[in-house]
Coordinates of C-alpha atoms in Angstrom, one line a residue:
M158 CA -1.6 7.2 -13.8
T159 CA -0.9 3.6 -12.6
S160 CA -3.2 2.4 -10.0
E161 CA -1.5 0.6 -7.1
T162 CA -3.6 -2.4 -8.1
L163 CA -2.4 -2.3 -11.6
K164 CA 1.2 -1.9 -10.4
L165 CA 1.1 -4.7 -8.2
A166 CA -0.8 -6.9 -10.6
M167 CA 2.2 -6.3 -13.2
D168 CA 4.9 -6.9 -10.3
L169 CA 3.0 -10.2 -9.8
I170 CA 2.7 -11.2 -13.5
S171 CA 6.5 -10.4 -14.1
R172 CA 7.4 -13.4 -12.0
A173 CA 7.4 -16.6 -14.0
S174 CA 5.5 -18.7 -11.6
V175 CA 4.6 -21.7 -13.7
T176 CA 2.8 -24.3 -11.6
P177 CA 4.2 -25.4 -9.0
E178 CA 6.7 -22.7 -8.7
D179 CA 6.0 -19.2 -6.8
K180 CA 8.8 -17.3 -7.6
G181 CA 8.8 -14.8 -4.9
C182 CA 4.9 -13.9 -5.6
Q183 CA 3.8 -14.9 -2.0
E184 CA 6.5 -13.0 -0.5
L185 CA 5.6 -10.1 -2.5
M186 CA 2.1 -10.5 -1.2
I187 CA 3.2 -10.8 2.5
S188 CA 5.4 -7.7 2.4
R189 CA 2.0 -5.7 1.9
L190 CA 0.0 -7.3 4.3
E191 CA 2.2 -7.9 7.0
P192 CA 2.5 -4.1 8.3
L193 CA -1.2 -4.2 8.4
G194 CA -1.2 -6.6 11.3
F195 CA -1.5 -9.8 9.8
T196 CA 0.0 -12.9 11.4
I197 CA 2.1 -15.1 9.0
E198 CA 2.1 -18.9 8.7
R199 CA 4.2 -19.9 5.8
L200 CA 3.2 -23.5 5.0
R201 CA 5.3 -25.6 2.7
F202 CA 4.2 -29.2 1.9
D203 CA 6.5 -31.0 -0.4
D204 CA 7.4 -28.8 -3.7
V205 CA 4.7 -26.3 -3.0
D206 CA 4.5 -22.9 -1.0
N207 CA 1.3 -21.9 0.8
F208 CA 0.5 -19.3 3.2
W209 CA -2.1 -18.4 5.7
L210 CA -2.5 -14.9 7.0
R211 CA -4.9 -13.5 9.4
R212 CA -5.6 -10.4 11.0
G213 CA -7.9 -10.7 14.1
T214 CA -8.7 -13.5 16.3
D215 CA -12.5 -13.3 16.6
A216 CA -15.1 -14.7 14.4
P217 CA -16.3 -14.2 11.8
V218 CA -13.6 -14.8 9.4
L219 CA -13.6 -13.6 5.8
A220 CA -10.9 -15.3 3.9
F221 CA -9.6 -14.5 0.3
A222 CA -8.4 -17.4 -1.3
G223 CA -6.3 -17.8 -4.5
H224 CA -3.2 -19.1 -6.1
T225 CA 0.0 -17.7 -7.5
D226 CA 0.9 -20.2 -9.8
V227 CA -0.1 -20.0 -13.6
V228 CA -0.2 -22.4 -16.5
P229 CA 2.5 -22.9 -18.9
T230 CA 2.5 -20.5 -21.8
G231 CA 3.0 -22.7 -24.8
P232 CA 5.3 -21.1 -27.4
E233 CA 6.3 -17.5 -26.4
S234 CA 6.7 -16.8 -30.0
K235 CA 2.9 -16.8 -30.3
W236 CA 2.6 -14.0 -27.8
D237 CA 2.4 -10.6 -29.1
N238 CA 4.2 -9.6 -26.1
P239 CA 6.5 -11.8 -23.8
P240 CA 4.2 -13.4 -21.4
F241 CA 5.9 -12.3 -18.3
S242 CA 6.7 -9.0 -19.4
P243 CA 3.2 -7.5 -18.7
V244 CA 2.2 -4.7 -20.7
V245 CA -1.1 -2.2 -20.9
D246 CA -1.8 -1.7 -24.7
D247 CA -3.6 1.1 -26.1
E248 CA -6.9 0.0 -25.7
G249 CA -6.3 -0.6 -21.8
M250 CA -5.7 -4.3 -21.6
L251 CA -3.2 -5.5 -19.1
H252 CA -1.4 -8.6 -21.2
G253 CA 0.5 -11.4 -19.4
R254 CA 0.3 -14.9 -18.2
G255 CA -2.0 -14.8 -14.9
A256 CA -3.4 -11.3 -15.8
A257 CA -6.9 -12.8 -15.5
D258 CA -6.3 -16.3 -13.7
M259 CA -5.4 -15.1 -11.5
K260 CA -2.7 -12.3 -10.5
G261 CA -5.0 -9.4 -11.3
S262 CA -7.4 -10.8 -8.6
L263 CA -4.6 -11.2 -6.0
A264 CA -3.5 -7.6 -6.5
A265 CA -7.1 -6.5 -6.2
M266 CA -7.5 -8.6 -2.9
V267 CA -4.1 -6.9 -1.4
T268 CA -5.2 -3.3 -2.2
A269 CA -9.0 -3.8 -1.2
C270 CA -7.5 -4.7 2.4
E271 CA -5.2 -1.7 2.4
V272 CA -7.8 0.8 1.7
F273 CA -10.2 -1.1 3.9
L274 CA -8.1 -1.0 7.0
Q275 CA -7.0 2.6 6.7
E276 CA -10.7 3.4 7.3
H277 CA -11.5 0.3 9.6
S278 CA -8.6 -0.7 11.5
D279 CA -10.8 -1.6 14.2
H280 CA -13.0 -3.9 12.3
Q281 CA -15.2 -6.9 13.6
G282 CA -14.2 -10.4 13.1
S283 CA -11.0 -11.4 11.2
I284 CA -9.6 -11.1 7.9
A285 CA -7.6 -13.9 6.4
F286 CA -5.8 -15.0 3.2
L287 CA -5.3 -18.7 2.1
I288 CA -2.7 -18.7 -0.8
T289 CA -1.5 -21.4 -2.6
S290 CA 0.8 -22.2 -5.8
D291 CA -0.5 -25.7 -6.6
E292 CA -4.0 -24.6 -8.2
E293 CA -3.1 -25.2 -11.6
G294 CA -1.1 -28.3 -11.0
P295 CA -2.0 -31.7 -9.2
A296 CA -3.7 -29.6 -6.3
K297 CA -2.2 -32.1 -3.6
N298 CA 0.0 -30.0 -1.5
G299 CA -2.0 -26.5 -1.8
T300 CA -5.1 -25.4 -0.6
V301 CA -6.3 -29.0 0.5
K302 CA -3.4 -29.3 2.8
V303 CA -3.9 -25.7 4.3
V304 CA -7.5 -26.6 5.2
E305 CA -6.3 -29.9 6.7
H306 CA -3.9 -28.1 8.9
L307 CA -6.7 -25.3 9.9
E308 CA -9.3 -28.1 10.6
A309 CA -6.7 -30.0 12.8
R310 CA -6.8 -27.0 15.3
N311 CA -10.3 -26.2 14.6
E312 CA -9.8 -23.0 12.7
K313 CA -12.6 -22.1 10.8
I314 CA -13.6 -20.0 7.7
D315 CA -16.8 -18.6 7.9
W316 CA -17.0 -16.6 4.2
C317 CA -14.4 -17.0 1.5
I318 CA -13.9 -15.2 -1.7
V319 CA -11.9 -17.3 -4.3
G320 CA -10.4 -14.8 -7.0
E321 CA -11.1 -16.9 -9.9
P322 CA -12.0 -15.4 -13.1
S323 CA -15.7 -15.7 -12.8
S324 CA -17.1 -12.7 -14.9
T325 CA -18.0 -13.6 -18.6
E326 CA -18.6 -10.3 -20.4
L327 CA -18.2 -7.3 -17.5
V328 CA -16.5 -7.6 -14.5
G329 CA -18.9 -8.7 -11.7
D330 CA -21.8 -10.0 -14.2
I331 CA -21.3 -13.5 -12.7
I332 CA -20.6 -14.9 -9.3
K333 CA -19.9 -18.7 -9.0
N334 CA -21.8 -19.9 -5.8
G335 CA -21.0 -23.5 -6.3
R336 CA -19.5 -26.0 -8.5
R337 CA -20.3 -29.4 -10.1
G338 CA -18.3 -32.4 -8.8
S339 CA -15.5 -33.9 -10.8
M340 CA -14.8 -37.6 -11.3
H341 CA -12.2 -38.9 -13.5
G342 CA -12.6 -42.8 -14.8
H343 CA -9.6 -44.5 -16.6
M344 CA -10.8 -47.8 -18.0
V345 CA -8.8 -50.7 -19.8
I346 CA -10.8 -53.1 -22.1
K347 CA -9.1 -56.3 -22.5
G348 CA -8.9 -58.2 -26.0
I349 CA -7.0 -60.7 -27.7
Q350 CA -4.2 -59.5 -29.8
G351 CA -3.8 -60.9 -33.4
H352 CA -3.5 -60.7 -37.3
V353 CA -6.2 -58.1 -38.8
A354 CA -6.5 -60.8 -41.7
Y355 CA -7.4 -63.4 -38.8
P356 CA -10.2 -61.6 -36.8
H357 CA -11.9 -64.7 -35.7
L358 CA -8.5 -65.8 -33.8
A359 CA -8.3 -62.5 -32.1
K360 CA -10.9 -60.3 -30.0
N361 CA -10.7 -56.6 -30.8
P362 CA -11.4 -54.5 -27.7
V363 CA -12.1 -51.3 -29.5
H364 CA -15.0 -53.0 -31.2
E365 CA -16.0 -54.5 -28.1
V366 CA -16.1 -51.3 -26.2
A367 CA -17.6 -49.1 -29.0
L368 CA -21.3 -49.8 -28.3
A369 CA -21.0 -49.4 -24.7
L370 CA -19.5 -46.0 -25.2
S371 CA -22.2 -45.1 -27.2
E372 CA -24.6 -46.1 -24.4
L373 CA -22.6 -44.1 -22.0
T374 CA -22.3 -40.9 -24.1
G375 CA -26.2 -40.9 -24.7
E376 CA -27.3 -41.4 -21.3
V377 CA -29.1 -39.0 -19.1
W378 CA -27.6 -39.1 -15.9
D379 CA -29.9 -36.3 -14.1
N380 CA -31.7 -33.4 -15.2
G381 CA -30.0 -31.0 -12.7
N382 CA -31.7 -28.5 -10.4
D383 CA -32.5 -25.0 -10.0
Y384 CA -28.8 -24.4 -9.5
F385 CA -26.9 -26.9 -11.4
P386 CA -26.9 -28.1 -15.1
P387 CA -27.4 -31.8 -15.6
T388 CA -24.3 -34.1 -15.2
S389 CA -21.8 -34.2 -18.0
F390 CA -20.1 -37.4 -19.1
Q391 CA -17.2 -36.9 -21.6
I392 CA -14.5 -39.0 -23.0
W393 CA -11.3 -37.3 -23.3
H394 CA -8.9 -39.6 -24.4
I395 CA -9.0 -43.2 -26.2
Q396 CA -5.9 -45.2 -27.0
A397 CA -5.4 -48.7 -28.8
G398 CA -2.9 -50.4 -31.2
E399 CA 0.3 -52.4 -31.0
G400 CA 2.5 -50.1 -33.4
A401 CA 1.8 -51.9 -36.5
S402 CA -1.1 -51.7 -38.9
N403 CA -1.9 -55.2 -39.6
V404 CA -2.4 -56.0 -35.8
I405 CA -5.4 -56.3 -33.8
P406 CA -4.8 -54.7 -30.4
G407 CA -4.9 -56.3 -27.4
K408 CA -6.3 -53.6 -25.2
C409 CA -8.0 -50.4 -25.4
E410 CA -7.7 -47.5 -22.9
V411 CA -10.6 -45.0 -22.1
N412 CA -10.2 -41.7 -20.1
F413 CA -13.4 -39.9 -19.4
N414 CA -15.0 -37.4 -17.0
F415 CA -18.0 -36.8 -15.0
R416 CA -19.1 -33.2 -14.1
F417 CA -22.1 -34.0 -11.8
S418 CA -24.6 -32.2 -9.8
P419 CA -25.9 -32.8 -6.4
E420 CA -28.8 -34.6 -7.9
V421 CA -26.2 -37.8 -8.5
T422 CA -23.6 -39.1 -5.9
A423 CA -20.1 -40.4 -7.3
E424 CA -21.2 -43.8 -6.0
Q425 CA -24.3 -43.8 -8.1
L426 CA -22.6 -42.7 -11.1
Q427 CA -19.8 -45.4 -10.8
Q428 CA -22.6 -48.2 -10.4
R429 CA -24.7 -47.0 -13.2
V430 CA -21.3 -47.2 -15.7
L431 CA -20.6 -50.6 -14.4
A432 CA -24.0 -51.7 -15.0
I433 CA -23.8 -50.8 -18.7
L434 CA -20.2 -52.2 -19.0
D435 CA -21.4 -55.5 -17.6
A436 CA -24.6 -55.4 -19.8
H437 CA -22.1 -55.5 -22.8
E438 CA -20.3 -58.3 -21.3
L439 CA -16.9 -56.8 -21.5
D440 CA -13.6 -57.9 -19.6
Y441 CA -12.5 -54.5 -18.3
D442 CA -10.6 -53.0 -15.5
I443 CA -11.5 -49.3 -14.2
E444 CA -10.0 -46.8 -11.8
W445 CA -11.9 -44.1 -10.4
H446 CA -10.6 -40.7 -8.9
V447 CA -13.0 -38.0 -7.5
S448 CA -11.3 -34.7 -7.5
G449 CA -14.2 -32.8 -6.0
Q450 CA -17.5 -32.9 -4.8
P451 CA -20.4 -30.4 -5.8
F452 CA -20.9 -27.5 -3.5
L453 CA -23.4 -24.7 -3.3
T454 CA -23.6 -21.5 -1.3
Q455 CA -27.2 -20.6 -0.9
P456 CA -28.1 -16.6 -1.2
G457 CA -27.3 -15.3 2.4
A458 CA -24.7 -12.9 4.0
L459 CA -21.6 -13.7 1.5
V460 CA -23.9 -13.8 -1.7
N461 CA -25.8 -10.7 -0.7
A462 CA -22.7 -8.8 0.6
A463 CA -21.1 -9.6 -3.2
S464 CA -24.0 -8.7 -5.1
D465 CA -24.7 -5.6 -3.3
A466 CA -21.0 -4.4 -3.6
I467 CA -21.0 -5.0 -7.5
R468 CA -24.2 -3.1 -7.8
A469 CA -22.8 -0.2 -5.8
I470 CA -19.5 -0.2 -7.8
T471 CA -20.8 -1.1 -11.3
G472 CA -24.5 -0.8 -11.2
R473 CA -24.7 -4.3 -12.3
T474 CA -27.2 -6.9 -11.3
T475 CA -25.0 -10.4 -10.9
E476 CA -26.2 -13.5 -12.1
L477 CA -25.5 -16.8 -9.8
S478 CA -23.9 -19.8 -11.7
T479 CA -22.3 -23.1 -11.1
S480 CA -21.0 -23.4 -14.4
G481 CA -17.5 -24.4 -15.6
G482 CA -14.8 -26.4 -14.0
T483 CA -13.7 -26.7 -10.2
S484 CA -11.7 -24.6 -8.3
D485 CA -10.1 -24.7 -5.0
G486 CA -13.4 -23.8 -3.5
R487 CA -14.2 -27.6 -3.5
F488 CA -11.8 -27.9 -0.7
I489 CA -13.0 -25.0 1.6
A490 CA -17.0 -25.4 1.3
P491 CA -16.8 -29.1 3.1
T492 CA -15.6 -27.2 6.1
G493 CA -19.0 -25.4 6.3
A494 CA -17.7 -22.0 4.8
Q495 CA -19.8 -20.1 2.4
V496 CA -17.9 -19.8 -0.7
V497 CA -18.1 -17.6 -3.8
E498 CA -16.0 -16.9 -6.8
L499 CA -15.4 -13.6 -8.0
G500 CA -13.0 -12.2 -10.3
P501 CA -12.3 -10.6 -13.6
V502 CA -13.5 -11.6 -17.0
N503 CA -12.3 -15.0 -17.9
A504 CA -12.5 -14.9 -21.7
T505 CA -8.5 -15.4 -22.4
I506 CA -7.7 -17.7 -19.5
H507 CA -5.0 -20.4 -20.4
K508 CA -4.8 -18.9 -23.7
V509 CA -2.0 -17.1 -25.7
N510 CA -1.9 -13.5 -25.3
E511 CA -4.2 -13.7 -21.9
C512 CA -5.3 -10.2 -20.9
V513 CA -7.7 -8.4 -18.9
K514 CA -8.9 -4.8 -18.8
A515 CA -6.8 -2.8 -16.6
S516 CA -9.6 -0.7 -15.0
D517 CA -11.5 -3.8 -14.2
L518 CA -8.9 -4.8 -11.5
D519 CA -9.4 -1.3 -9.8
D520 CA -13.3 -1.9 -10.0
L521 CA -12.8 -5.5 -8.4
S522 CA -10.4 -3.9 -5.7
R523 CA -13.4 -1.9 -4.8
I524 CA -15.9 -4.6 -4.9
Y525 CA -13.5 -6.4 -2.6
Q526 CA -13.5 -3.6 -0.2
G527 CA -17.4 -3.3 -0.4
I528 CA -17.9 -6.6 0.7
L529 CA -15.3 -6.2 3.5
T530 CA -17.3 -3.3 4.6
R531 CA -20.4 -4.8 4.4
L532 CA -19.4 -7.8 6.3
L533 CA -17.1 -6.8 9.0
T534 CA -18.2 -3.1 9.9
D535 CA -21.3 -1.6 10.9
A536 CA -20.9 1.4 8.5
L537 CA -23.8 0.7 6.3
S538 CA -26.3 -0.4 9.0
D539 CA -25.1 2.9 10.5
E540 CA -26.2 4.7 7.4
L541 CA -29.3 3.2 6.7
S542 CA -30.4 4.0 10.4
C543 CA -29.6 7.8 9.9

């Protein structure tokens, strides 16, 4: 028998919501949540659909955050099944683009609230949903704009569960309770174009920058701390050349990224990069873009509730981690909210044949329900006092 969570996940996956398209996913979620007493705000910024739903007017506010957009499928001929025609195989794996990232989580959030509210219609505080279709794209008109909208009227989120696929091998084995910062750099090293046979009449920017890049890649930026791994510097693109094999290029472009811990600031990293470039006497221009600051949610109400719910449903002791990329949690945490990422296994995200264990979605729904119960009712404290 197909569970409500699995049916909803398959319905969401069947909608080809390649970023920034939503393709009706949000309206499907709204249609399930509105009858439960949620107040709806549809928030469209530029070409991006978002919504904010809230049930209740009191604090504390427990918000579920996520995205309906998915990454492109790549060549559909390489998929075993069409990416937007979800199917559960003989091994119980749900296949389809977005199964893990993150339509499975969205379905689990909705069904968790449905079951929770059947038992606790008079819950404490408020339940909210912050959903965007701009997480997999530029992330300029999605969660960040909704948060600005809420901040402008001083509406605060106390606890936030982001449904990103945080688990590594088994659902709930990892909770992301923070993320490193991310900063991009685009550097143009200027040379003098010339004939390769007359290098003394030219200035090769590739040669000029080579030693500096070697120093940058070998630099120890920090040692991390108890919660964060050391800061990482990665070059992801180098381009030079004038289109002919006998021409020394006039410029060399280098793109790189920092994933940085709270042990160093973006400004300090910029200063250290510039010092290395200047020490090599390079002629260059550089542009910076900070796409997210590091954040951390210390063990407390939200982390403890999530850990306890995971243990109660799966028997597992979860591990806290700040590894991996960034998420929309980076826009929510600076408002003062406690933020965790908790979702299914991430082994196939962004890949061909993306899939997730179907039964994991039911476990995830029960975990979300357990967090709601622990944070917004007195049920557990009453039970312990008996």
